[in-house]
Amino acid sequence: MENKFPGKDITDEDLKSKFPLAAKKNKNHTSKIKVNRTIFGGKLIPIMAGPNMVESEKMIIKTAFAVKKSGAQFLRGGAFKPLSFPYRGQKYTETREQGIKWLSKAKKETGIGIITEVMEEKYLDLVASVADIIQIGSRNMQNYPFLTKIAKVGKPILLKRHYGASLRDWLGAAEYILYEGNKNLILCERGMSIPHTHRQTSRFSLDLQVIPAAKEVCHLPIISDPSHATFWRPWVAPMTTASIGAGADGIMLEVHPDPKNAAVDPLQPINFREFSDLMKISRKVASAIGRKIK
Ligand code: PEP
Ligand code: MN
């Protein structure tokens, strides 16, 4: 059996038998996925930006206006959150149904697209009612029955890579969605877990190499989330431009009106000004490699 990669994780046989729908049919096979008026997988590198969590109506509307003005096509933000620890201190309370209403209001007032996460099947219809793209979080990447249910709703999907998953397992998860006939699927790299002994930087490490690796075997657009990967504000900008250089088909960024007081992970979001500056640099990097940021 011939191995596709030096890493020997994906074989030609896998492409035919394990993920025939996710696999490229030929060298130039790349899917273009249209969401609202934005196309993923073409020259444009779409931007998704917003807080980790939808905290209040005022903050999400304010953020929607700010990120749209600086070039984002989508507002991100969780109303339902996979928090790493179960405690619900005042600051960590999810806004749930209310948060979905606020996202809907932000969409109405600004016309921006919405991407938000679904955690439980019972909220799937509610989340789908506001989301232009349904986000499947890293922690649910291998919840196969849930992937199938989400795919059946027929909305575009962003499938985040689990921080311990190989490319092979990630494409296996993507295949479950494609198998349901939902072709509007985008992949998102968000950083891998690294062993404690190697943690000279942070909890996660952005796997930039997976971008060209995925493109070698798979036709789906792949975007990068430097905020979750770095967990640390000063590294977000360099990892964003690096992602663009690596060939990312989109960027997801945490942007907050008041980062230090963010309800969740206050070390990772950038503020409106930093976002606007980052977009300016990113446009130059994109243009240098023949791509475009709005
Ligand atoms: C998020 O995007 O808010 C999120 C929880 O990301 P991840 O699933 O990658 O941790
Ligand atoms: Mn998060």
Tab-separated table of C-alpha atoms and ligand atoms in Angstrom:
chain	number	residue	atom	x	y	z
A	1	MET	CA	0.000	0.000	0.000
A	2	GLU	CA	1.467	3.313	-1.062
A	3	ASN	CA	1.565	6.005	1.553
A	4	LYS	CA	0.373	9.421	0.580
A	5	PHE	CA	2.396	11.327	3.169
A	6	PRO	CA	5.824	11.087	4.709
A	7	GLY	CA	3.881	10.895	7.993
A	8	LYS	CA	2.247	7.698	6.685
A	9	ASP	CA	-1.093	8.490	8.278
A	10	ILE	CA	-3.150	8.619	5.087
A	11	THR	CA	-2.818	6.087	2.309
A	12	ASP	CA	-4.213	6.125	-1.222
A	13	GLU	CA	-6.467	3.304	-0.123
A	14	ASP	CA	-7.895	5.519	2.659
A	15	LEU	CA	-8.831	8.128	0.092
A	16	LYS	CA	-10.920	5.572	-1.756
A	17	SER	CA	-12.404	3.578	1.083
A	18	LYS	CA	-12.378	5.703	4.262
A	19	PHE	CA	-13.274	9.184	3.025
A	20	PRO	CA	-14.159	9.054	-0.659
A	21	LEU	CA	-16.438	12.105	-0.361
A	22	ALA	CA	-13.886	14.282	1.445
A	23	ALA	CA	-11.019	13.176	-0.809
A	24	LYS	CA	-9.951	15.183	-3.831
A	25	LYS	CA	-10.852	13.614	-7.146
A	26	ASN	CA	-7.961	15.332	-8.893
A	27	LYS	CA	-5.230	17.869	-8.223
A	28	ASN	CA	-7.399	20.900	-8.967
A	29	HIS	CA	-10.480	19.703	-7.124
A	30	THR	CA	-11.324	22.351	-4.529
A	31	SER	CA	-14.839	23.054	-3.343
A	32	LYS	CA	-16.232	26.532	-3.302
A	33	ILE	CA	-18.777	27.001	-0.563
A	34	LYS	CA	-21.150	29.909	-0.778
A	35	VAL	CA	-22.657	31.294	2.423
A	36	ASN	CA	-24.842	34.363	1.954
A	37	ARG	CA	-22.798	36.290	-0.607
A	38	THR	CA	-19.415	35.012	0.589
A	39	ILE	CA	-17.475	32.237	-1.128
A	40	PHE	CA	-15.055	30.033	0.819
A	41	GLY	CA	-12.415	28.158	-1.163
A	42	GLY	CA	-11.828	30.848	-3.785
A	43	LYS	CA	-9.554	33.864	-3.942
A	44	LEU	CA	-11.253	35.602	-1.012
A	45	ILE	CA	-10.210	34.762	2.545
A	46	PRO	CA	-13.389	35.349	4.563
A	47	ILE	CA	-13.099	36.614	8.132
A	48	MET	CA	-15.171	35.517	11.144
A	49	ALA	CA	-14.749	37.683	14.214
A	50	GLY	CA	-16.401	38.248	17.558
A	51	PRO	CA	-16.272	37.378	21.224
A	52	ASN	CA	-15.815	33.942	22.651
A	53	MET	CA	-19.221	34.223	24.295
A	54	VAL	CA	-22.229	36.355	23.481
A	55	GLU	CA	-22.325	38.268	26.761
A	56	SER	CA	-25.041	40.882	26.298
A	57	GLU	CA	-27.178	42.443	23.604
A	58	LYS	CA	-25.245	45.672	23.730
A	59	MET	CA	-21.786	44.098	23.438
A	60	ILE	CA	-22.713	41.765	20.593
A	61	ILE	CA	-24.353	44.499	18.510
A	62	LYS	CA	-21.436	46.821	19.128
A	63	THR	CA	-19.011	44.066	18.111
A	64	ALA	CA	-21.048	43.215	14.997
A	65	PHE	CA	-20.827	46.807	13.757
A	66	ALA	CA	-17.105	47.058	14.545
A	67	VAL	CA	-15.970	43.809	12.930
A	68	LYS	CA	-18.152	44.339	9.867
A	69	LYS	CA	-16.667	47.777	9.371
A	70	SER	CA	-13.132	46.350	9.485
A	71	GLY	CA	-13.910	43.658	6.915
A	72	ALA	CA	-15.478	40.617	8.629
A	73	GLN	CA	-18.231	38.770	6.770
A	74	PHE	CA	-19.297	36.784	9.837
A	75	LEU	CA	-19.856	37.502	13.500
A	76	ARG	CA	-18.744	34.651	15.750
A	77	GLY	CA	-19.831	34.075	19.342
A	78	GLY	CA	-21.168	31.255	21.461
A	79	ALA	CA	-24.475	31.396	23.281
A	80	PHE	CA	-24.012	27.737	24.157
A	81	LYS	CA	-20.444	27.177	25.314
A	82	PRO	CA	-18.274	24.109	25.918
A	83	LEU	CA	-16.584	25.511	29.026
A	84	SER	CA	-13.614	23.502	30.274
A	85	PHE	CA	-14.817	23.690	33.878
A	86	PRO	CA	-18.372	23.275	35.064
A	87	TYR	CA	-18.667	26.117	37.540
A	88	ARG	CA	-21.060	28.845	36.716
A	89	GLY	CA	-19.694	31.852	38.529
A	90	GLN	CA	-21.436	35.007	37.468
A	91	LYS	CA	-18.954	35.725	34.703
A	92	TYR	CA	-19.109	32.257	33.227
A	93	THR	CA	-22.837	31.910	32.814
A	94	GLU	CA	-23.761	31.051	29.245
A	95	THR	CA	-26.429	33.258	27.741
A	96	ARG	CA	-28.074	30.353	25.875
A	97	GLU	CA	-31.524	31.172	24.372
A	98	GLN	CA	-31.089	34.831	25.187
A	99	GLY	CA	-27.714	34.896	23.478
A	100	ILE	CA	-29.293	33.453	20.328
A	101	LYS	CA	-31.860	36.286	20.368
A	102	TRP	CA	-29.083	38.852	20.693
A	103	LEU	CA	-27.197	37.294	17.780
A	104	SER	CA	-30.364	37.500	15.745
A	105	LYS	CA	-30.720	41.155	16.619
A	106	ALA	CA	-27.084	41.840	15.707
A	107	LYS	CA	-27.703	40.154	12.347
A	108	LYS	CA	-30.818	42.232	11.696
A	109	GLU	CA	-29.166	45.497	12.599
A	110	THR	CA	-25.906	44.992	10.699
A	111	GLY	CA	-26.630	42.420	7.983
A	112	ILE	CA	-23.552	40.431	9.066
A	113	GLY	CA	-23.575	36.619	8.800
A	114	ILE	CA	-23.653	34.562	11.997
A	115	ILE	CA	-21.574	31.582	13.051
A	116	THR	CA	-22.371	30.013	16.396
A	117	GLU	CA	-21.908	26.667	18.103
A	118	VAL	CA	-24.470	23.971	18.816
A	119	MET	CA	-23.795	21.741	21.821
A	120	GLU	CA	-26.992	19.750	22.258
A	121	GLU	CA	-29.489	18.266	19.877
A	122	LYS	CA	-32.430	19.857	21.657
A	123	TYR	CA	-31.143	23.306	20.687
A	124	LEU	CA	-30.253	22.418	17.113
A	125	ASP	CA	-33.328	24.041	15.531
A	126	LEU	CA	-32.909	27.150	17.664
A	127	VAL	CA	-29.240	27.536	16.729
A	128	ALA	CA	-30.027	26.829	13.062
A	129	SER	CA	-32.670	29.567	13.103
A	130	VAL	CA	-30.000	32.262	13.538
A	131	ALA	CA	-26.788	30.643	12.268
A	132	ASP	CA	-25.663	31.083	8.677
A	133	ILE	CA	-22.941	28.587	9.588
A	134	ILE	CA	-23.383	26.059	12.394
A	135	GLN	CA	-20.188	25.537	14.368
A	136	ILE	CA	-19.296	22.069	15.600
A	137	GLY	CA	-16.799	22.595	18.398
A	138	SER	CA	-13.606	20.630	18.739
A	139	ARG	CA	-15.045	18.676	21.642
A	140	ASN	CA	-17.868	17.327	19.478
A	141	MET	CA	-15.768	16.477	16.433
A	142	GLN	CA	-16.204	12.749	16.953
A	143	ASN	CA	-19.775	12.757	18.243
A	144	TYR	CA	-20.853	10.899	15.120
A	145	PRO	CA	-24.626	10.630	15.710
A	146	PHE	CA	-24.678	14.371	16.465
A	147	LEU	CA	-22.674	15.153	13.290
A	148	THR	CA	-25.276	13.248	11.298
A	149	LYS	CA	-28.173	15.150	12.924
A	150	ILE	CA	-26.530	18.528	12.337
A	151	ALA	CA	-25.731	17.654	8.718
A	152	LYS	CA	-29.389	16.819	8.080
A	153	VAL	CA	-30.482	20.361	8.987
A	154	GLY	CA	-28.928	21.352	5.661
A	155	LYS	CA	-27.122	24.499	6.833
A	156	PRO	CA	-23.442	25.217	6.128
A	157	ILE	CA	-21.204	23.682	8.801
A	158	LEU	CA	-17.827	24.566	10.295
A	159	LEU	CA	-16.141	21.451	11.700
A	160	LYS	CA	-13.436	22.295	14.184
A	161	ARG	CA	-10.615	19.816	14.570
A	162	HIS	CA	-10.354	18.166	17.955
A	163	TYR	CA	-7.048	19.189	19.579
A	164	GLY	CA	-5.964	15.573	19.729
A	165	ALA	CA	-7.204	14.399	16.344
A	166	SER	CA	-5.072	13.373	13.398
A	167	LEU	CA	-5.930	14.666	9.949
A	168	ARG	CA	-7.144	11.158	9.175
A	169	ASP	CA	-9.673	11.176	12.027
A	170	TRP	CA	-10.758	14.716	11.169
A	171	LEU	CA	-11.497	13.724	7.575
A	172	GLY	CA	-13.367	10.693	8.889
A	173	ALA	CA	-15.617	13.035	10.880
A	174	ALA	CA	-16.075	15.254	7.807
A	175	GLU	CA	-17.126	12.199	5.843
A	176	TYR	CA	-20.072	11.591	8.206
A	177	ILE	CA	-21.398	15.054	7.320
A	178	LEU	CA	-20.795	14.715	3.587
A	179	TYR	CA	-22.443	11.301	3.613
A	180	GLU	CA	-25.712	12.980	4.648
A	181	GLY	CA	-25.612	14.989	1.443
A	182	ASN	CA	-24.516	18.207	3.136
A	183	LYS	CA	-21.741	19.528	0.919
A	184	ASN	CA	-21.429	22.924	2.580
A	185	LEU	CA	-18.662	21.945	4.921
A	186	ILE	CA	-15.663	23.988	6.029
A	187	LEU	CA	-12.829	22.674	8.221
A	188	CYS	CA	-11.212	24.719	11.007
A	189	GLU	CA	-7.786	24.156	12.602
A	190	ARG	CA	-7.757	25.529	16.175
A	191	GLY	CA	-4.550	24.240	17.715
A	192	MET	CA	-3.342	20.871	18.927
A	193	SER	CA	-2.663	19.715	22.459
A	194	ILE	CA	1.014	19.377	23.169
A	195	PRO	CA	2.605	17.191	25.864
A	196	HIS	CA	3.371	18.925	29.161
A	197	THR	CA	7.064	18.290	28.646
A	198	HIS	CA	6.906	20.299	25.411
A	199	ARG	CA	4.786	23.145	26.711
A	200	GLN	CA	7.323	25.879	26.425
A	201	THR	CA	4.676	28.071	24.902
A	202	SER	CA	1.061	27.280	25.586
A	203	ARG	CA	-1.616	24.668	26.090
A	204	PHE	CA	-2.237	24.361	22.342
A	205	SER	CA	-0.071	24.853	19.297
A	206	LEU	CA	-1.454	25.962	15.942
A	207	ASP	CA	-0.833	23.182	13.442
A	208	LEU	CA	-0.057	25.288	10.388
A	209	GLN	CA	1.241	22.252	8.549
A	210	VAL	CA	-2.187	20.653	8.526
A	211	ILE	CA	-3.388	23.347	6.111
A	212	PRO	CA	-1.245	22.272	3.140
A	213	ALA	CA	-1.571	18.648	4.294
A	214	ALA	CA	-5.372	18.771	4.170
A	215	LYS	CA	-5.294	20.519	0.818
A	216	GLU	CA	-3.141	17.761	-0.607
A	217	VAL	CA	-5.829	15.140	-0.088
A	218	CYS	CA	-9.134	16.917	0.567
A	219	HIS	CA	-11.214	19.383	-1.483
A	220	LEU	CA	-12.885	21.195	1.430
A	221	PRO	CA	-11.930	24.763	2.405
A	222	ILE	CA	-9.885	24.922	5.595
A	223	ILE	CA	-9.762	27.934	7.895
A	224	SER	CA	-7.601	28.784	10.904
A	225	ASP	CA	-8.488	29.970	14.421
A	226	PRO	CA	-5.325	31.542	15.905
A	227	SER	CA	-7.190	32.807	19.002
A	228	HIS	CA	-8.023	29.416	20.472
A	229	ALA	CA	-4.689	27.995	19.351
A	230	THR	CA	-2.467	30.593	20.989
A	231	PHE	CA	-4.682	31.496	23.947
A	232	TRP	CA	-2.541	34.614	24.143
A	233	ARG	CA	-3.288	38.003	22.579
A	234	PRO	CA	0.226	38.980	21.402
A	235	TRP	CA	0.534	35.823	19.304
A	236	VAL	CA	-2.785	36.164	17.517
A	237	ALA	CA	-1.566	38.576	14.834
A	238	PRO	CA	1.600	36.662	13.842
A	239	MET	CA	-0.308	33.379	13.722
A	240	THR	CA	-3.016	35.004	11.595
A	241	THR	CA	-0.575	36.202	8.946
A	242	ALA	CA	1.223	32.839	9.148
A	243	SER	CA	-2.104	31.058	8.544
A	244	ILE	CA	-2.731	33.169	5.478
A	245	GLY	CA	0.763	32.329	4.252
A	246	ALA	CA	0.086	28.639	4.870
A	247	GLY	CA	-2.953	28.804	2.601
A	248	ALA	CA	-5.884	29.175	5.003
A	249	ASP	CA	-9.242	29.731	3.279
A	250	GLY	CA	-10.570	31.863	6.111
A	251	ILE	CA	-9.681	33.188	9.558
A	252	MET	CA	-11.653	33.033	12.784
A	253	LEU	CA	-10.670	35.572	15.437
A	254	GLU	CA	-11.803	36.440	18.915
A	255	VAL	CA	-12.564	40.139	19.063
A	256	HIS	CA	-14.008	41.763	22.180
A	257	PRO	CA	-14.924	45.380	23.020
A	258	ASP	CA	-13.062	45.099	26.335
A	259	PRO	CA	-10.737	42.060	26.192
A	260	LYS	CA	-9.470	42.232	29.778
A	261	ASN	CA	-13.007	41.932	31.064
A	262	ALA	CA	-14.124	39.190	28.676
A	263	ALA	CA	-16.318	36.629	30.448
A	264	VAL	CA	-14.362	33.724	28.946
A	265	ASP	CA	-10.622	33.399	28.204
A	266	PRO	CA	-9.755	37.095	28.634
A	267	LEU	CA	-6.132	36.547	27.563
A	268	GLN	CA	-6.966	35.692	23.960
A	269	PRO	CA	-9.312	38.272	22.396
A	270	ILE	CA	-8.048	41.361	20.599
A	271	ASN	CA	-9.876	44.695	20.717
A	272	PHE	CA	-11.540	46.554	17.820
A	273	ARG	CA	-8.455	48.614	17.108
A	274	GLU	CA	-6.132	45.617	17.088
A	275	PHE	CA	-8.558	43.801	14.807
A	276	SER	CA	-8.694	46.669	12.370
A	277	ASP	CA	-4.873	46.885	12.321
A	278	LEU	CA	-4.561	43.129	11.875
A	279	MET	CA	-6.919	43.252	8.901
A	280	LYS	CA	-4.729	45.893	7.270
A	281	ILE	CA	-1.597	43.725	7.547
A	282	SER	CA	-3.521	40.594	6.577
A	283	ARG	CA	-4.734	42.251	3.369
A	284	LYS	CA	-1.127	42.863	2.352
A	285	VAL	CA	-0.090	39.279	3.108
A	286	ALA	CA	-3.116	37.911	1.224
A	287	SER	CA	-2.427	40.114	-1.746
A	288	ALA	CA	1.228	39.024	-1.847
A	289	ILE	CA	0.132	35.420	-2.422
A	290	GLY	CA	-2.612	36.246	-4.912
A	291	ARG	CA	-5.523	36.150	-2.494
A	292	LYS	CA	-7.821	38.748	-1.069
A	293	ILE	CA	-9.250	39.948	2.231
A	294	LYS	CA	-12.214	42.294	2.050
B	1	PEP	C1	-15.129	28.449	20.199
B	1	PEP	O1	-14.863	28.688	19.016
B	1	PEP	O2	-15.768	29.212	20.910
B	1	PEP	C2	-14.650	27.190	20.804
B	1	PEP	C3	-15.143	26.757	21.944
B	1	PEP	O3	-13.674	26.602	20.104
B	1	PEP	P1	-13.060	25.126	20.241
B	1	PEP	O4	-14.206	24.183	20.027
B	1	PEP	O5	-12.068	25.102	19.112
B	1	PEP	O6	-12.433	25.036	21.575
B	2	MN	MN	-13.596	29.297	23.261
